mmCIF file of C-alpha atoms in Angstrom:
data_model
loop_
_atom_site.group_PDB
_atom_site.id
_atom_site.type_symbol
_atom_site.label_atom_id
_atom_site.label_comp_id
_atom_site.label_asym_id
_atom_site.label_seq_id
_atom_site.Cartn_x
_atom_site.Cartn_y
_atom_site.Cartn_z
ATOM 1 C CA UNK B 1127 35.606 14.623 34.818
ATOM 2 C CA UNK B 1128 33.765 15.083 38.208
ATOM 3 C CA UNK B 1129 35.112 18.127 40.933
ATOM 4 C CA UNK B 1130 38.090 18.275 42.468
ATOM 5 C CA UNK B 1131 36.764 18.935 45.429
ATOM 6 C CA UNK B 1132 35.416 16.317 47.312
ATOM 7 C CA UNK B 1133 32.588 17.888 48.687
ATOM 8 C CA UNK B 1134 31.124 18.510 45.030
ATOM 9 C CA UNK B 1135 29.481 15.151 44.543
ATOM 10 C CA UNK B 1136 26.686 13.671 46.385
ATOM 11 C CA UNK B 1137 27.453 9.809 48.023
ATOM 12 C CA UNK B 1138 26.259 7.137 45.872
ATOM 13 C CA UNK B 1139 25.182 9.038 43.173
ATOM 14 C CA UNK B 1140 27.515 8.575 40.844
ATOM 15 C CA UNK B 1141 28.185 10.556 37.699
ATOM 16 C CA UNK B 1142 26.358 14.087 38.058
ATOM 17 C CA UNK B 1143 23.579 14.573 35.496
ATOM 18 C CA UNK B 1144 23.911 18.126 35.882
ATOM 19 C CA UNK B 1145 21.943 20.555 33.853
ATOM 20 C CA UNK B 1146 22.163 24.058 35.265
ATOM 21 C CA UNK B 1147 24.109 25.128 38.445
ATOM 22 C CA UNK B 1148 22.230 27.214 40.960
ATOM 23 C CA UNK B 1149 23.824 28.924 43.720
ATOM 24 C CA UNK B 1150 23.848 28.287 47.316
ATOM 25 C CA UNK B 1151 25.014 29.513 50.904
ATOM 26 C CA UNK B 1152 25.759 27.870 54.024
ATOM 27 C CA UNK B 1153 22.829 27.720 55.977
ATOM 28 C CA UNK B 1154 19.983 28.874 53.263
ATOM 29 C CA UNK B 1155 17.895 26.424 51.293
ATOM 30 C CA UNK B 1156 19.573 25.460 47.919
ATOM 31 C CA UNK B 1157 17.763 27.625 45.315
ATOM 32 C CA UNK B 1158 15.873 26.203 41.924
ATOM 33 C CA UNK B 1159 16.183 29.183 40.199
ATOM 34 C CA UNK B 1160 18.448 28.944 37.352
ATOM 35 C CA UNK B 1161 22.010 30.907 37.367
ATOM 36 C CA UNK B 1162 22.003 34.268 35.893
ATOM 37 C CA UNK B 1163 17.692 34.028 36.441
ATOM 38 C CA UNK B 1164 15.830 36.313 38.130
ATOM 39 C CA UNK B 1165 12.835 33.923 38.329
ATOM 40 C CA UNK B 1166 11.826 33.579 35.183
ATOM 41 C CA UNK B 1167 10.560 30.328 33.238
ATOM 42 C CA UNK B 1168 13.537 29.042 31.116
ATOM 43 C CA UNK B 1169 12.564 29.316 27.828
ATOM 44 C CA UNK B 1170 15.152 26.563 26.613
ATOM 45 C CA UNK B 1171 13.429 22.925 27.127
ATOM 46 C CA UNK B 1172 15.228 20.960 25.257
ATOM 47 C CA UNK B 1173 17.772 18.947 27.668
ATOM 48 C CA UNK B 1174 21.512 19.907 27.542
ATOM 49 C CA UNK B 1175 25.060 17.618 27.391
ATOM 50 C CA UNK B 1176 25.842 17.821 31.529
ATOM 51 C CA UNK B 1177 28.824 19.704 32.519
ATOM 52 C CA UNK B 1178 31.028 20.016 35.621
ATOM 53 C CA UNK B 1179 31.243 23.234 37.270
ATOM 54 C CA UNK B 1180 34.829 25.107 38.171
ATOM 55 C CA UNK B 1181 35.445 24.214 41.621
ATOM 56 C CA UNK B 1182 35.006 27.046 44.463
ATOM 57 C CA UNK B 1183 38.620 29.154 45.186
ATOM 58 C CA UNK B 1184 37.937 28.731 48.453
ATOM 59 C CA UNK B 1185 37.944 25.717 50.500
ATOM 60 C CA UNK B 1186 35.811 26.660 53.146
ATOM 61 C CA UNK B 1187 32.969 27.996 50.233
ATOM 62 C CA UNK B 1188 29.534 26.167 50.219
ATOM 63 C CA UNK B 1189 29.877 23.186 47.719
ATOM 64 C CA UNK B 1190 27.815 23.265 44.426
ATOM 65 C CA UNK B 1191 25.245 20.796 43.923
ATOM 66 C CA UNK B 1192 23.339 19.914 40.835
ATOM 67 C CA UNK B 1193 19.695 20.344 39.754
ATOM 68 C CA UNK B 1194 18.095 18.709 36.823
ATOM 69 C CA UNK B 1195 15.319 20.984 35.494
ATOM 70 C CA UNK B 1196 12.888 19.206 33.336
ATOM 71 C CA UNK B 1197 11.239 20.207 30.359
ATOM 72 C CA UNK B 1198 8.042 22.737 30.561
ATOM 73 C CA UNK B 1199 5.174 20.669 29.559
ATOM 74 C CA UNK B 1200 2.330 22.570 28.077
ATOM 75 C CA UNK B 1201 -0.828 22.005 30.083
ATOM 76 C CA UNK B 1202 -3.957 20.279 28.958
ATOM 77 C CA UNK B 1203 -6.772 21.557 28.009
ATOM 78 C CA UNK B 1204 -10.165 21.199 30.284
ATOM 79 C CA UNK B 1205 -12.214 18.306 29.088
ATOM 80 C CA UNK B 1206 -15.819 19.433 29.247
ATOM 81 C CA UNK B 1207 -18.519 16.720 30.157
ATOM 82 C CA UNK B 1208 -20.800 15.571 28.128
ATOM 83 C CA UNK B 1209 -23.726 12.680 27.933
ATOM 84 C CA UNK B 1210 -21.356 11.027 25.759
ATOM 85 C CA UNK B 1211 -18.374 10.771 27.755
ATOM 86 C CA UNK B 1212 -20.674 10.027 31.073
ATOM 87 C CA UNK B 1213 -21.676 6.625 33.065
ATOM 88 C CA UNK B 1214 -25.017 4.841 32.385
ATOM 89 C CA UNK B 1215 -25.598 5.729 35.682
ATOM 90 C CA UNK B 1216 -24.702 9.731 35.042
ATOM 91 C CA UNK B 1217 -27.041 9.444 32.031
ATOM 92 C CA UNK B 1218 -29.565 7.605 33.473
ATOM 93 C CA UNK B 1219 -32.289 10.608 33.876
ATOM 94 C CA UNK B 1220 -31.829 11.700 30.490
ATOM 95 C CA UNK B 1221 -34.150 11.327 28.297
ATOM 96 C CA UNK B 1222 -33.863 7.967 25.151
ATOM 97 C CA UNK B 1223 -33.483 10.250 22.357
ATOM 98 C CA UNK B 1224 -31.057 13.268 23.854
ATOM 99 C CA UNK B 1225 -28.877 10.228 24.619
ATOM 100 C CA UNK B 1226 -28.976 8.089 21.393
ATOM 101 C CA UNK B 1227 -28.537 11.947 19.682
ATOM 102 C CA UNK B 1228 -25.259 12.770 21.841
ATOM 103 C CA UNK B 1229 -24.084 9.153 21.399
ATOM 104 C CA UNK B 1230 -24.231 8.645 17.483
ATOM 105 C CA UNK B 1231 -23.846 12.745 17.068
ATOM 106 C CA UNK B 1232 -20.563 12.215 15.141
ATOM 107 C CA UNK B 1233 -21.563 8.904 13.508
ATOM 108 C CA UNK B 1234 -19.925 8.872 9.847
ATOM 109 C CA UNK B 1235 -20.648 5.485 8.892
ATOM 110 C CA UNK B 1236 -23.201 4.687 6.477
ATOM 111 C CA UNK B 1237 -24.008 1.082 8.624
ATOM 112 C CA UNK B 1238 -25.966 3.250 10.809
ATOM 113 C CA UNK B 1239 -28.962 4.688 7.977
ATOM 114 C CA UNK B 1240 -29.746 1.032 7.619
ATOM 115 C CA UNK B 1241 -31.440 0.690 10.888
ATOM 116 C CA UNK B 1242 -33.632 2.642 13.363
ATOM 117 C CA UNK B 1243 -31.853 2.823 16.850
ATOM 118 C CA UNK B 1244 -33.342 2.704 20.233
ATOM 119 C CA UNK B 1245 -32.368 2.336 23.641
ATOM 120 C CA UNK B 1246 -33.108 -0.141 26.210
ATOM 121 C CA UNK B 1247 -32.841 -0.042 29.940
ATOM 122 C CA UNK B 1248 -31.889 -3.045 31.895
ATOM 123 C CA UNK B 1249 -32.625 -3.530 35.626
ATOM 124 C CA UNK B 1250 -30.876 -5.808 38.061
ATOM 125 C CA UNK B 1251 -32.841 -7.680 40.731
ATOM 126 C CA UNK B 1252 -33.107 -4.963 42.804
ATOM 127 C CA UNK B 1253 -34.655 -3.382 40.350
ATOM 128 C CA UNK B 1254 -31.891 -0.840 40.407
ATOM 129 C CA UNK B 1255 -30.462 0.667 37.088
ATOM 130 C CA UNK B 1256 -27.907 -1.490 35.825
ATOM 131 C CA UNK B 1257 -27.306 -1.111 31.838
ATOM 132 C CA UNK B 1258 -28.122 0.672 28.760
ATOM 133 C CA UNK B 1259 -27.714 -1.370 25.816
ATOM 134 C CA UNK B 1260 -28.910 0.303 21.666
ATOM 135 C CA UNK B 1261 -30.902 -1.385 19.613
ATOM 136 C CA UNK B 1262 -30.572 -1.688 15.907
ATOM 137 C CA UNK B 1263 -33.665 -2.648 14.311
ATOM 138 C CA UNK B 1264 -33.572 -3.309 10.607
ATOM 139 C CA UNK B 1265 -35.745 -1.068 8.360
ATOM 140 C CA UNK B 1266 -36.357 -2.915 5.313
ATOM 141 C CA UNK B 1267 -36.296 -6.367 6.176
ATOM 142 C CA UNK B 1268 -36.971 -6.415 10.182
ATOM 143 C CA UNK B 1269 -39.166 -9.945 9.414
ATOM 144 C CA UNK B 1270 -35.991 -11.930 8.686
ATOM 145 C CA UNK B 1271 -33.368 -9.195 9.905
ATOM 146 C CA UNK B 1272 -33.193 -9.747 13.747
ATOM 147 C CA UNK B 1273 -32.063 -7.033 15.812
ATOM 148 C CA UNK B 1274 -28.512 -6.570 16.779
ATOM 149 C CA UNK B 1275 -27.998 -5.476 20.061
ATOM 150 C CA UNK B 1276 -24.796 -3.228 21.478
ATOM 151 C CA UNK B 1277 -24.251 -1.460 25.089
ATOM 152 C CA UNK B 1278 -24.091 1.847 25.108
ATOM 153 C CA UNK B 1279 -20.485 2.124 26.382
ATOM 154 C CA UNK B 1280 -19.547 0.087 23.806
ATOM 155 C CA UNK B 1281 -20.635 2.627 20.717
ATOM 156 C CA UNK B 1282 -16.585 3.079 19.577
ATOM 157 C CA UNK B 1283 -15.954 -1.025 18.891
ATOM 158 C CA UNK B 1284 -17.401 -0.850 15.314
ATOM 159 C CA UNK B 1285 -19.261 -1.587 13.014
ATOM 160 C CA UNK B 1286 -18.125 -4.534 12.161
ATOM 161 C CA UNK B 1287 -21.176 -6.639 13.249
ATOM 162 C CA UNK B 1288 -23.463 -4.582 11.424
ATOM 163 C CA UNK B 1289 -22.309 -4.357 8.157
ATOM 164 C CA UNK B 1290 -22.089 -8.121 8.164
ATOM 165 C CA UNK B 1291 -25.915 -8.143 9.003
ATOM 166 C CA UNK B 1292 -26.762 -5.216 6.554
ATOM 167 C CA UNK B 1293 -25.085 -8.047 3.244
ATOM 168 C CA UNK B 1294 -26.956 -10.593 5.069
ATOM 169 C CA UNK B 1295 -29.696 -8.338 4.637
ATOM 170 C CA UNK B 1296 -29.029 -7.712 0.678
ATOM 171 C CA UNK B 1297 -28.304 -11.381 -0.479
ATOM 172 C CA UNK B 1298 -31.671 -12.529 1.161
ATOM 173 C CA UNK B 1299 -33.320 -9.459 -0.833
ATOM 174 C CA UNK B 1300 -31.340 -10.482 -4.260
ATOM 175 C CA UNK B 1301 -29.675 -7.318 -3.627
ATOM 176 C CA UNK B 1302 -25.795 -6.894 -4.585
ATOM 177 C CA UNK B 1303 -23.891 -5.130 -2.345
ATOM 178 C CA UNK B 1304 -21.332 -1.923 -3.363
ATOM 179 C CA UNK B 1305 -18.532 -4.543 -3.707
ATOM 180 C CA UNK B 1306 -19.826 -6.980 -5.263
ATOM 181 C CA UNK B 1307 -21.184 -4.695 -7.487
ATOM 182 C CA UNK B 1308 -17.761 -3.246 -8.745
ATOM 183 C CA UNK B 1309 -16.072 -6.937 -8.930
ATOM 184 C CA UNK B 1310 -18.948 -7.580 -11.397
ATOM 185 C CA UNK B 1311 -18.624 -4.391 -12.855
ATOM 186 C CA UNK B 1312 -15.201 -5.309 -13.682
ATOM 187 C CA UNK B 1313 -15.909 -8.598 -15.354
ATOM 188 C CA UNK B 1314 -16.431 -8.234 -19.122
ATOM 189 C CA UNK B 1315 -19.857 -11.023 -19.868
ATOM 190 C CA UNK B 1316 -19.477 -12.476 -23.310
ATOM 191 C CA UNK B 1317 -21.738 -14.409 -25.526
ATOM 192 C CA UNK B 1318 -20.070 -17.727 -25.846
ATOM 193 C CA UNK B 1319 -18.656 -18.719 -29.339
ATOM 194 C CA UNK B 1320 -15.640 -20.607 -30.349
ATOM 195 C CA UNK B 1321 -13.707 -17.881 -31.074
ATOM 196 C CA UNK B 1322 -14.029 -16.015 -27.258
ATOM 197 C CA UNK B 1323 -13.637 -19.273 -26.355
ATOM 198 C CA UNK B 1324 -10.310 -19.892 -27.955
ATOM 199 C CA UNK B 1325 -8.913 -16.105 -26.721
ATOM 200 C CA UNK B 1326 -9.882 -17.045 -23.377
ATOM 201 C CA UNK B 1327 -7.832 -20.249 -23.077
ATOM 202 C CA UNK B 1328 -4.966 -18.873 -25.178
ATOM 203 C CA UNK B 1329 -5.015 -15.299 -22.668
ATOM 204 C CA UNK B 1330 -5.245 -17.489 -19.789
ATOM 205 C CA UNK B 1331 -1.997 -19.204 -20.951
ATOM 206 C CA UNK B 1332 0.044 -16.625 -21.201
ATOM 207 C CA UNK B 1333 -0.863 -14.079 -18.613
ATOM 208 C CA UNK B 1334 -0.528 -16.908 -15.762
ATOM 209 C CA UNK B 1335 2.358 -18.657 -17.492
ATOM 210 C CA UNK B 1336 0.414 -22.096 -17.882
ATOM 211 C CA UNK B 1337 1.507 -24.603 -20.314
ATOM 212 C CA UNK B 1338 -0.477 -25.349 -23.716
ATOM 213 C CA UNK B 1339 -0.940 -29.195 -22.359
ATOM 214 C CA UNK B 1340 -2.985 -27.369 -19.523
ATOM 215 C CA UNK B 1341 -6.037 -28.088 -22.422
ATOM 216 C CA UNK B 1342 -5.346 -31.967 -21.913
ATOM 217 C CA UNK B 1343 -6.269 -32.509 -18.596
ATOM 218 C CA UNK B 1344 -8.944 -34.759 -17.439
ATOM 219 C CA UNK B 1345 -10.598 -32.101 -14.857
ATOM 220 C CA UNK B 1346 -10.526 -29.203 -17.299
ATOM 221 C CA UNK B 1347 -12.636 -31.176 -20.270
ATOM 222 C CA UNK B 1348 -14.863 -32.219 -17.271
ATOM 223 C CA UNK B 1349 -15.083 -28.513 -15.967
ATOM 224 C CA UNK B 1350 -15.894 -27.374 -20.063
ATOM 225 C CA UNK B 1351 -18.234 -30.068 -20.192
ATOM 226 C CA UNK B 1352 -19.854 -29.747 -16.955
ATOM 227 C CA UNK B 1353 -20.511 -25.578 -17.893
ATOM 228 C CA UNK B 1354 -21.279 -25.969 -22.013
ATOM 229 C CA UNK B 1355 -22.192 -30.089 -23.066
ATOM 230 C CA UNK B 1356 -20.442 -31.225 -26.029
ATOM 231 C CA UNK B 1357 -18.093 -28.159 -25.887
ATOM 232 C CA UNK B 1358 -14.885 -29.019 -28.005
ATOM 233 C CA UNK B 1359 -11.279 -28.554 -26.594
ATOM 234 C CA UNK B 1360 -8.492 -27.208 -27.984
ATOM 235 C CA UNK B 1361 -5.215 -29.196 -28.812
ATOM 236 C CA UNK B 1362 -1.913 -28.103 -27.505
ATOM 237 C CA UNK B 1363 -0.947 -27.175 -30.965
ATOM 238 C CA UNK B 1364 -4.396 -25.116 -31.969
ATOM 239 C CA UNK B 1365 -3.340 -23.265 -28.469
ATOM 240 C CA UNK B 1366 0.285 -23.008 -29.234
ATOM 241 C CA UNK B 1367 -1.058 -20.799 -32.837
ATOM 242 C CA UNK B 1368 -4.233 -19.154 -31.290
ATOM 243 C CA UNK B 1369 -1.208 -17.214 -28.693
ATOM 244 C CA UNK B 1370 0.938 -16.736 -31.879
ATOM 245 C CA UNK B 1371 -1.924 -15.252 -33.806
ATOM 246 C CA UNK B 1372 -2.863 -12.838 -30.893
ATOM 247 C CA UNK B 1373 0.525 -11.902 -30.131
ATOM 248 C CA UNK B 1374 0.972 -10.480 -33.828
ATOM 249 C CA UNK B 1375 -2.058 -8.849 -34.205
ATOM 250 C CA UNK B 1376 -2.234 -6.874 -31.175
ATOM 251 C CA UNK B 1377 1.361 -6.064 -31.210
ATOM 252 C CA UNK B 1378 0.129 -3.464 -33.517
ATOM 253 C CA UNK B 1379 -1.971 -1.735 -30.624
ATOM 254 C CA UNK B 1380 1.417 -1.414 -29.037
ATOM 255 C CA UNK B 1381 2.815 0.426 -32.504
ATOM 256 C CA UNK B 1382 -0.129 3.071 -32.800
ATOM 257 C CA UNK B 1383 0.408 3.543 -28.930
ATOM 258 C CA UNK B 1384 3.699 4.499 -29.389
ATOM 259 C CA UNK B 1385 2.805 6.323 -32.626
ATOM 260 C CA UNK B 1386 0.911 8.769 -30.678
ATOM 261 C CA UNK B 1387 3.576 9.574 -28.358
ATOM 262 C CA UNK B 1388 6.138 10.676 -30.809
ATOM 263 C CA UNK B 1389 8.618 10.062 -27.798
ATOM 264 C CA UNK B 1390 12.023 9.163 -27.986
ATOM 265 C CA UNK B 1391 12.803 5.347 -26.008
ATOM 266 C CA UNK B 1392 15.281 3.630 -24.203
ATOM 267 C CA UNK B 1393 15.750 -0.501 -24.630
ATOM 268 C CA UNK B 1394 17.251 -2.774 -22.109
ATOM 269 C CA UNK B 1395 18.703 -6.086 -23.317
ATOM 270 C CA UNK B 1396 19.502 -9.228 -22.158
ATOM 271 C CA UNK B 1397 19.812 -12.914 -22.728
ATOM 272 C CA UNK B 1398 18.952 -16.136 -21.348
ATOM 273 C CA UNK B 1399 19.498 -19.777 -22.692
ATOM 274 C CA UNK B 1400 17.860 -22.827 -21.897
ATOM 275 C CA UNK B 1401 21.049 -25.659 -22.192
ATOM 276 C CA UNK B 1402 20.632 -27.181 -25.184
ATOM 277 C CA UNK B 1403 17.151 -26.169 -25.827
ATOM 278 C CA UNK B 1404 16.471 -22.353 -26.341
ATOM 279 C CA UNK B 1405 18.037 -18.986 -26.383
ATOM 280 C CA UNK B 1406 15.920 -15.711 -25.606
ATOM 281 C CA UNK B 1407 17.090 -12.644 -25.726
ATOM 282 C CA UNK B 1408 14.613 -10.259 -23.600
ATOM 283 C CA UNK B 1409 14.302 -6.102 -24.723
ATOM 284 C CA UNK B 1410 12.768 -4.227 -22.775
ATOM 285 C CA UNK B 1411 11.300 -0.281 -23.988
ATOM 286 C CA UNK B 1412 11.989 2.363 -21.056
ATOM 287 C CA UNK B 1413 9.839 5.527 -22.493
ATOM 288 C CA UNK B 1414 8.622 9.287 -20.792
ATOM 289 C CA UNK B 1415 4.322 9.590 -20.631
ATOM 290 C CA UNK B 1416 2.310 11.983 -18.836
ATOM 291 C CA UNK B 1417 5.153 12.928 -16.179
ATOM 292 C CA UNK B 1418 6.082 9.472 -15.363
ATOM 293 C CA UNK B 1419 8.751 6.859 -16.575
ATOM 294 C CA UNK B 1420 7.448 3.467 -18.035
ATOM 295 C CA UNK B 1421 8.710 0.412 -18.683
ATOM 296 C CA UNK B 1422 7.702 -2.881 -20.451
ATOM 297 C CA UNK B 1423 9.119 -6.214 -22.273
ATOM 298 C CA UNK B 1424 8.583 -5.464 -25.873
ATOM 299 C CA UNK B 1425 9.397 -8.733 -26.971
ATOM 300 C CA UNK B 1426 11.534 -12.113 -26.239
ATOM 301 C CA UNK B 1427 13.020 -12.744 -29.201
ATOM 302 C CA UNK B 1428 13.811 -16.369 -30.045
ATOM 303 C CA UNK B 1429 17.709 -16.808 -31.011
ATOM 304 C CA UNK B 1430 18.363 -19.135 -33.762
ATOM 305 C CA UNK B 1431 21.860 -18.539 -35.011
ATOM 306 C CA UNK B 1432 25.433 -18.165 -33.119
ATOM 307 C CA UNK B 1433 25.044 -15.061 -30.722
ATOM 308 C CA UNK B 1434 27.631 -12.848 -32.226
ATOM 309 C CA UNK B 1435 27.077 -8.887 -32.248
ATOM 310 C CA UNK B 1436 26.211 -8.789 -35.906
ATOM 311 C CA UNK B 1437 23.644 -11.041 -35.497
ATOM 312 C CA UNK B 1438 22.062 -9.624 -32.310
ATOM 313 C CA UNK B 1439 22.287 -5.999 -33.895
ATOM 314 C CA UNK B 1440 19.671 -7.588 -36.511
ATOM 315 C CA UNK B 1441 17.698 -9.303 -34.048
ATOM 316 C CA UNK B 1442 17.340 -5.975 -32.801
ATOM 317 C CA UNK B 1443 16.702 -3.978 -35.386
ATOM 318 C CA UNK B 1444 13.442 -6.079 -36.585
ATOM 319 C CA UNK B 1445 12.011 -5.855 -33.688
ATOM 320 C CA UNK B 1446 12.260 -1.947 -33.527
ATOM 321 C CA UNK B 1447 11.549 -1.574 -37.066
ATOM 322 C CA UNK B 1448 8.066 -3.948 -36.645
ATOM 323 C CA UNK B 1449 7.092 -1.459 -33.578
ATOM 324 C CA UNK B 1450 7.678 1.547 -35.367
ATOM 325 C CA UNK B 1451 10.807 2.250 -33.086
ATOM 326 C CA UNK B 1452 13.644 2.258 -35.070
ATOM 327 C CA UNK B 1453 14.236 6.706 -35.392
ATOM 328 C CA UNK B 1454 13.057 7.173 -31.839
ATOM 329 C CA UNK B 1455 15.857 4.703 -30.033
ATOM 330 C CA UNK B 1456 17.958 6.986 -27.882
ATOM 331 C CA UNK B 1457 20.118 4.950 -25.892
ATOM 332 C CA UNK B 1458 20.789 1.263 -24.844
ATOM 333 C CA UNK B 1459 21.641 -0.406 -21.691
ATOM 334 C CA UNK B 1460 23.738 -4.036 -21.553
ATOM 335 C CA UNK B 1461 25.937 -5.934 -20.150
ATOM 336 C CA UNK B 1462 30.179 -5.315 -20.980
ATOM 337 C CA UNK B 1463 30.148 -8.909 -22.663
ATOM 338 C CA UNK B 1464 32.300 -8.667 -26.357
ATOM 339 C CA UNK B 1465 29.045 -9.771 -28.659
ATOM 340 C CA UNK B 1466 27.302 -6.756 -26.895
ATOM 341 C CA UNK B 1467 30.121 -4.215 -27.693
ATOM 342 C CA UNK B 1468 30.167 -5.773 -31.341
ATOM 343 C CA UNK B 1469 26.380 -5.493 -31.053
ATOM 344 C CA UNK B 1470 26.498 -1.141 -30.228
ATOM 345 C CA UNK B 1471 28.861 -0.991 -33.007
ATOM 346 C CA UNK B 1472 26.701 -2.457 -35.801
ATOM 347 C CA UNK B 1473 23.726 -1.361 -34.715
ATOM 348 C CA UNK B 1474 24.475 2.597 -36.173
ATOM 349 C CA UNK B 1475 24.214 0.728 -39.826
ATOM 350 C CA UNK B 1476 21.541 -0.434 -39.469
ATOM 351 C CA UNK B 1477 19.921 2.635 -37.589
ATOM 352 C CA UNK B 1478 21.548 5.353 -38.411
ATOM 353 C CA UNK B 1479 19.994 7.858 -36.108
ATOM 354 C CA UNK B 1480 21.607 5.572 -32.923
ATOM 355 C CA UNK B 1481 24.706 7.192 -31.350
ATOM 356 C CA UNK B 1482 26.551 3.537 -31.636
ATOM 357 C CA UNK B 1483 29.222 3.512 -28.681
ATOM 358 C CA UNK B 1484 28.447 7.039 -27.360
ATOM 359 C CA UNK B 1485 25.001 6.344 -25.976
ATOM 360 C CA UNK B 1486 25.941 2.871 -24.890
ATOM 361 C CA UNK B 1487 25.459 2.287 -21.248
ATOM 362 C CA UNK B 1488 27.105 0.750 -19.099
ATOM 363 C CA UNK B 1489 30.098 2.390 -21.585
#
């Protein structure tokens, strides 16, 4: 609410953004000095909610008039000079290596040991001082390496434009560089046989979620045949039990795995069906390792029968028993459909360390 009195608000200026209120008389200067201040440098910065003053008792009295104060801002510190910060010109009597020093002094990137670095000077046609431009000269290979050439005031761009020089560099020496070192490092070479062979194809497949008829296509028999001559390919069906195989026999890597925890776990279930085709019915193992919470699909288990709770407790049950999981199943997360209910009520005789209803979630 702005002042009653008329004389309390300044024309045009609309609301008053009023901070502090200072005092005034008629006929003396209006003061900065904060009320109740004898001079001092208001400690408070941080900008308060404005506020309208109590209007004068008297009429006659000297209106008040507001006065933003703005925040104390720390001053900065003195920036010293130095033959880094300066002009070519500035720099120009200094001597090639006190300025390549002060230039590169804080250098971190390992571009730089690759090449020795000296400075040109560059004239205009007055032969007056114009530019002062580094020179990177390679120092293993500076036959087929050609210089690269930066000005001076341009140190901070990068390094971009060497490092692409330096691999340059290695692949015309045969040389790897760091990363393509550790993308080889991670790549596992195997002697070819039939058998690698076969877990390749069959790993490919089911890590990428390609199709077993991927084996008949024209361009893959050329690519075999381009890489290995008279290589034979797989059928869809030799694929199709090569994936079966695997998945058995290192499901029990997943058993002694969890053997070694001696943890208690947590499944997640749920179903999908394909119309007319194929049910599934996914579980999922939620267990506690090294401080952290994991979580995995154990297995898609292929339905057969009429999903009824009986049936599904079973379903369950094999899979737990086959993965050493049966004792260690604390709890079990599903949906509120009836075959699940039926499902958390059968599974206690079959397990009869599981809580049944009681550890049932959602309940």
């Amino acid at each position: 609410m702005a002042p009653k009195c008329g004389r309390g608000t300044s024309r045009g200026s609309g609301p008053i953004p009023a901070q502090v209120w200072p005092q005034s008389a008629r006929g003396r200067s209006q003061s900065r000095t904060p009320v109740g201040s004898r001079g001092t440098t208001p400690r408070e910065t941080t900008p308060q909610a404005p506020r309208t003053p109590e209007p004068p008792g008297d009429e006659d009295s000297e209106p008040y008039y507001p006065v933003v104060l703005s925040p104390v801002k720390q001053r900065q510190r003195f920036k010293e000079s130095s033959i880094k910060t300066m002009s070519d010109a500035e720099v120009w009597e200094h001597d090639d290596e006190e300025i390549i020093s002060a230039s590169f002094a804080g250098a971190r990137s390992p571009a730089y040991e690759h090449f020795d670095i000296s400075l040109e000077r560059l004239y205009d046609d007055k032969d007056q001082p114009k530019e002062l431009v580094f020179i990177f000269s390679c120092k293993v290979d500076p036959d087929r390496h050609l210089p690269h050439r930066r000005p001076r005031l341009k140190t901070s761009a990068g390094t971009g434009n060497l490092t692409s020089g330096i691999k340059a560099c290695d692949r015309r020496r045969g040389i790897a560089t760091h990363s393509q070192a550790s993308r080889s490092s991670n790549v596992v070479k195997i002697t070819y046989s039939e058998a690698a062979h076969r877990a390749i194809i069959a790993l490919h497949c089911a890590r990428n979620q390609r199709p077993f008829n991927i084996v008949n296509d024209p361009m893959y028999k050329a690519e075999v045949d381009l890489l290995r001559p008279g290589t034979s390919v797989l059928t869809p069906e030799m694929l199709s039990r090569d994936t079966l195989l695997l998945h058995q026999e290192l499901s029990r890597s997943v058993r002694d795995h969890f053997l070694k925890l001696n943890n208690g776990v947590h499944i997640v279930l749920d179903g999908w069906s394909a119309p007319i085709i194929a049910a599934y019915l996914g579980l999922v193992v939620v267990w506690y390792e090294r401080g952290e919470i994991f979580r995995a699909v154990l297995e898609f288990i292929r339905l057969k029968q009429r999903h009824t709770g009986k049936y599904l407790a079973q379903q369950v049950h094999n899979c737990l028993k086959r993965f050493r999981l049966s004792d260690r199943l604390v709890s079990i997360c599903m949906d509120n459909a009836a075959n699940c209910n039926k499902l958390a009520e059968e599974l206690p005789t079959l397990i009869p360390t599981f809580g049944g209803m009681n550890v049932r979630d959602p309940p």
